[in-house]
mmCIF file of C-alpha atoms in Angstrom:
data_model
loop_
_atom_site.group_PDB
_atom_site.id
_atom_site.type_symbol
_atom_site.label_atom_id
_atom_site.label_comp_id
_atom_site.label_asym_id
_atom_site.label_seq_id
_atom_site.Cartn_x
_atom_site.Cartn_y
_atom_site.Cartn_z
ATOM 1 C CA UNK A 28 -98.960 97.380 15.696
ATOM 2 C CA UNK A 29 -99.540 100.415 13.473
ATOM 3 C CA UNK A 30 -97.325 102.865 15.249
ATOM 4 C CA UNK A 31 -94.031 103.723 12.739
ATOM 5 C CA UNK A 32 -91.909 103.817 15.580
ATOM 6 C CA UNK A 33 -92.940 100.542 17.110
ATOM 7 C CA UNK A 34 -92.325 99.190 13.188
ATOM 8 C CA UNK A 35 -88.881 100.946 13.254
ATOM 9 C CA UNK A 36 -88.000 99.025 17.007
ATOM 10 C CA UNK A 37 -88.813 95.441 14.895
ATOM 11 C CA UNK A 38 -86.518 96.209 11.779
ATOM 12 C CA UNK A 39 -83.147 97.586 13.231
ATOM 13 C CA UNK A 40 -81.019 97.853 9.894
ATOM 14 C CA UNK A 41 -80.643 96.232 6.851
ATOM 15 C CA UNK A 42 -77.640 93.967 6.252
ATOM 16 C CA UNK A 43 -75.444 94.261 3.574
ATOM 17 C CA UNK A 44 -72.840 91.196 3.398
ATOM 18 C CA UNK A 45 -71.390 88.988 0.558
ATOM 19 C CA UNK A 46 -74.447 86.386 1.568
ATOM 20 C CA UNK A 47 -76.799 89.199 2.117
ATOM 21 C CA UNK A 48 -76.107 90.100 -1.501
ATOM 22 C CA UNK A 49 -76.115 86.793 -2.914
ATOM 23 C CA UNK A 50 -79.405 86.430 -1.560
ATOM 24 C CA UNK A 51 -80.806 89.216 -2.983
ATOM 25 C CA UNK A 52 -80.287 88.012 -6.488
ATOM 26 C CA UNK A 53 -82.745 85.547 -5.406
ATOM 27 C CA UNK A 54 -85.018 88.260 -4.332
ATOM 28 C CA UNK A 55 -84.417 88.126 -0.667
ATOM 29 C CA UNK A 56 -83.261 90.990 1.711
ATOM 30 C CA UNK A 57 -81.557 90.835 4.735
ATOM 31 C CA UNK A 58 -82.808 92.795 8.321
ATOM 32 C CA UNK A 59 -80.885 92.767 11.597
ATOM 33 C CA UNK A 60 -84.059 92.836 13.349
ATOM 34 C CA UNK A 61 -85.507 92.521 17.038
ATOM 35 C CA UNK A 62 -84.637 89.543 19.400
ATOM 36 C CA UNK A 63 -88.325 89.089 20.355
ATOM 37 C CA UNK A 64 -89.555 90.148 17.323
ATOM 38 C CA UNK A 65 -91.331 87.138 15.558
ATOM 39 C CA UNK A 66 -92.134 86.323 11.514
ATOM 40 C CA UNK A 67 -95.875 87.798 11.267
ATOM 41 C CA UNK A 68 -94.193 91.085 13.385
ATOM 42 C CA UNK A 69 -91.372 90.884 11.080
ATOM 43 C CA UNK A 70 -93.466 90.339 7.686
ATOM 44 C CA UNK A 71 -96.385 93.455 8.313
ATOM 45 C CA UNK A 72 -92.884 95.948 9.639
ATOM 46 C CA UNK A 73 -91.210 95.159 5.861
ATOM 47 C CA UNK A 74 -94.793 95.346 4.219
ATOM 48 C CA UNK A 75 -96.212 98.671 6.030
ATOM 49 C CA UNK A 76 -92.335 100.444 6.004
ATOM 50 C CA UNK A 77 -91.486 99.780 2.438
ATOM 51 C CA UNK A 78 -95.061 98.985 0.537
ATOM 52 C CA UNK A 79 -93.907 95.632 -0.508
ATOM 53 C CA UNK A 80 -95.613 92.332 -0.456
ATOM 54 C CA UNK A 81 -93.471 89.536 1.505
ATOM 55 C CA UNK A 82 -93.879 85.401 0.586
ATOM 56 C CA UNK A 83 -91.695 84.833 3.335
ATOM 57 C CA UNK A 84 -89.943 85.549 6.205
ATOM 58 C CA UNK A 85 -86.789 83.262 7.449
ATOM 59 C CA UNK A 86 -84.613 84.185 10.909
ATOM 60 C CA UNK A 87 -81.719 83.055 12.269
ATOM 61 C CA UNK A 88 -79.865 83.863 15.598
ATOM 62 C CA UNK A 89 -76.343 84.491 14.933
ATOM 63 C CA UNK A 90 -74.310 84.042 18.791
ATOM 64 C CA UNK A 91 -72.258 86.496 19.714
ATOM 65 C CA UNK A 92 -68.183 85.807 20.078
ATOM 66 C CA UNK A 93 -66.054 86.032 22.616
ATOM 67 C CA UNK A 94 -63.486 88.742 21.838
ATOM 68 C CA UNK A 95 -60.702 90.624 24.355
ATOM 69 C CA UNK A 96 -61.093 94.003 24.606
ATOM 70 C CA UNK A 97 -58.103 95.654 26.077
ATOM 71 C CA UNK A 98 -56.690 92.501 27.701
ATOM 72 C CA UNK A 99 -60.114 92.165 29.385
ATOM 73 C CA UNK A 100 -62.324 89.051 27.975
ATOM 74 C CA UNK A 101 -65.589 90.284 26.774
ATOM 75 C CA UNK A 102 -68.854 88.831 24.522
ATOM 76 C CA UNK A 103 -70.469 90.483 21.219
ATOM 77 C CA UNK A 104 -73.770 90.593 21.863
ATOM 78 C CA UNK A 105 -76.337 88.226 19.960
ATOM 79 C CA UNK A 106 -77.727 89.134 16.577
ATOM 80 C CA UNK A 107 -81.153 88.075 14.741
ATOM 81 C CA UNK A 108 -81.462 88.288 11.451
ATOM 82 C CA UNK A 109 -84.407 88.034 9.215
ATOM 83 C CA UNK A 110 -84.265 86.737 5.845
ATOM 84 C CA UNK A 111 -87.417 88.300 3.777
ATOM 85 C CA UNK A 112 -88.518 86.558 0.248
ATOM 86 C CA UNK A 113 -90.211 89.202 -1.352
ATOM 87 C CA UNK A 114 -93.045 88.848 -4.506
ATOM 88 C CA UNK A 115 -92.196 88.306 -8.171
ATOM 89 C CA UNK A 116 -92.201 91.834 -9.140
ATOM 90 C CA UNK A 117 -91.007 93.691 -5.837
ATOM 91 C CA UNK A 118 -87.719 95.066 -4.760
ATOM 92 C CA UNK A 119 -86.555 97.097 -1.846
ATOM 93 C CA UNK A 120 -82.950 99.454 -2.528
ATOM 94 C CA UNK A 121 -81.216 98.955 1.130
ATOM 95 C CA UNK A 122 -78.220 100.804 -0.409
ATOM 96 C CA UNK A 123 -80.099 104.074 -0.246
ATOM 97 C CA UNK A 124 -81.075 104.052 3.744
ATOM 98 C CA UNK A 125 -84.374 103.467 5.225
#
């Protein structure tokens, strides 16, 4: 999976949230990322797009609510997010854009 735009499909946007920032102090940044993309996927997207070296990658699948939208029940759709630990020494600015 060498293709940019296939990398671009795994990492949709980065997240920037109250956690999202508290985890970055610990050197951690946040994705919204594929729902079939997996860790290794995840991991070599981060490490090819921003030329970074990645200890680890965590995900969790957020479920999507059930809101109304104009009287009319409806459902958010399902996020993933990945949590990636990068290296001592390595830091990725998401507040600039990919």
């Amino acid at each position: 999976m060498t293709d940019k735009a296939a990398l671009y499909d795994v990492i949709r946007k980065p997240l920037i949230t109250e956690k999202a920032t508290m985890a970055s102090e610990a050197g951690a940044v946040v994705f919204e990322v594929s729902r079939d993309a997996n860790k290794p996927q995840i991991k070599e997207a981060v490490e090819t797009l921003f030329g970074v070296k990645v200890k680890a990658v965590n995900t969790s699948i957020t479920k999507g609510k059930v809101k109304r939208f104009r009287g009319q029940l409806g459902k958010r759709k399902d996020v993933k997010k990945a949590y990636v630990t990068l290296e001592e020494g390595n830091t990725i600015d998401v507040t600039t854009g990919l």
